[in-house]
């Protein structure tokens, strides 16, 4: 993760993207849409990747877009609940918390939203090839509120007959997927787990110098959803949703915009899409 100071990294705590066509659209009450992103990676890289998309959204809706400063998963939920964020990219777990506590409404999923997986990783020079061989070692999760970095990996470990607290040394929580990779590379945990797409991207970028290998991957589940607050005016909510759905991978400009969002298109999101995650979360509370 970048060592740059957060003041520089987040550029005065927000990115403001002005619409070029607001005069062409009828007013939809909110003149500024405050957007929060799940901080599951290096914050500076994430901000830069999403700038083209948020510029597009501003153009399509005729509203100013402000990117909020969010440093951890819990802060995203709390800012949303206080009304400081109007729309958020949540993980599945944080979305369920925001829905339960603050009435968050699901807007859209990425086109691959039902096909997320988690990957267990170790250093590439470690000769062990199965999770069971790491018994007694330190396991690194991501954030405690992460779907792909904690909740679903813990669920699947249990389904495989592995209790993290019994099999491994006391688990660590790194806070993000990139931080998990860094801890494993540094030897601060012999095995870690994170979002498979982010880990695959790291492996593709680093090639032979990656220093990590995948030990095992979980089955697929639903994750990541854009959601709006209960106070979002219905016409504006519809306009935002339609802007997402209008993006097409066959349009070069759209493909470039979506490249930074890990999507090649978007789908309408429903409450029912998260039934499995809701059951898993309920089961964790009962334990």
Coordinates of N, CA and C in Angstrom, one line a residue, residues 20 28 33 88 99-100 160 178 180 236 265:
X20 N -21.0 18.7 -17.1 CA -21.0 19.6 -18.3 C -22.3 19.8 -18.9
X28 N -33.3 17.7 -9.9 CA -33.8 16.5 -9.2 C -33.4 16.6 -7.7
X33 N -24.0 14.9 -5.3 CA -24.2 13.5 -4.9 C -22.8 13.1 -4.2
X88 N -23.2 4.7 -2.2 CA -21.9 4.0 -1.8 C -21.7 2.7 -2.6
X99 N -28.2 -1.6 5.2 CA -29.6 -1.8 4.9 C -30.4 -2.0 6.2
X100 N -29.8 -2.8 7.1 CA -30.4 -3.2 8.4 C -30.5 -1.9 9.3
X160 N -15.6 -26.6 5.3 CA -14.5 -27.5 5.0 C -14.0 -28.2 6.3
X178 N -5.2 -5.6 -0.3 CA -3.8 -5.3 -0.7 C -2.9 -5.4 0.6
X180 N -3.4 -7.4 3.1 CA -3.3 -8.8 3.3 C -2.1 -9.4 2.5
X236 N -34.1 10.9 -9.1 CA -32.6 10.9 -9.2 C -32.1 9.5 -9.1
X265 N -20.1 -4.2 -17.3 CA -21.5 -3.8 -17.4 C -22.1 -3.9 -16.0

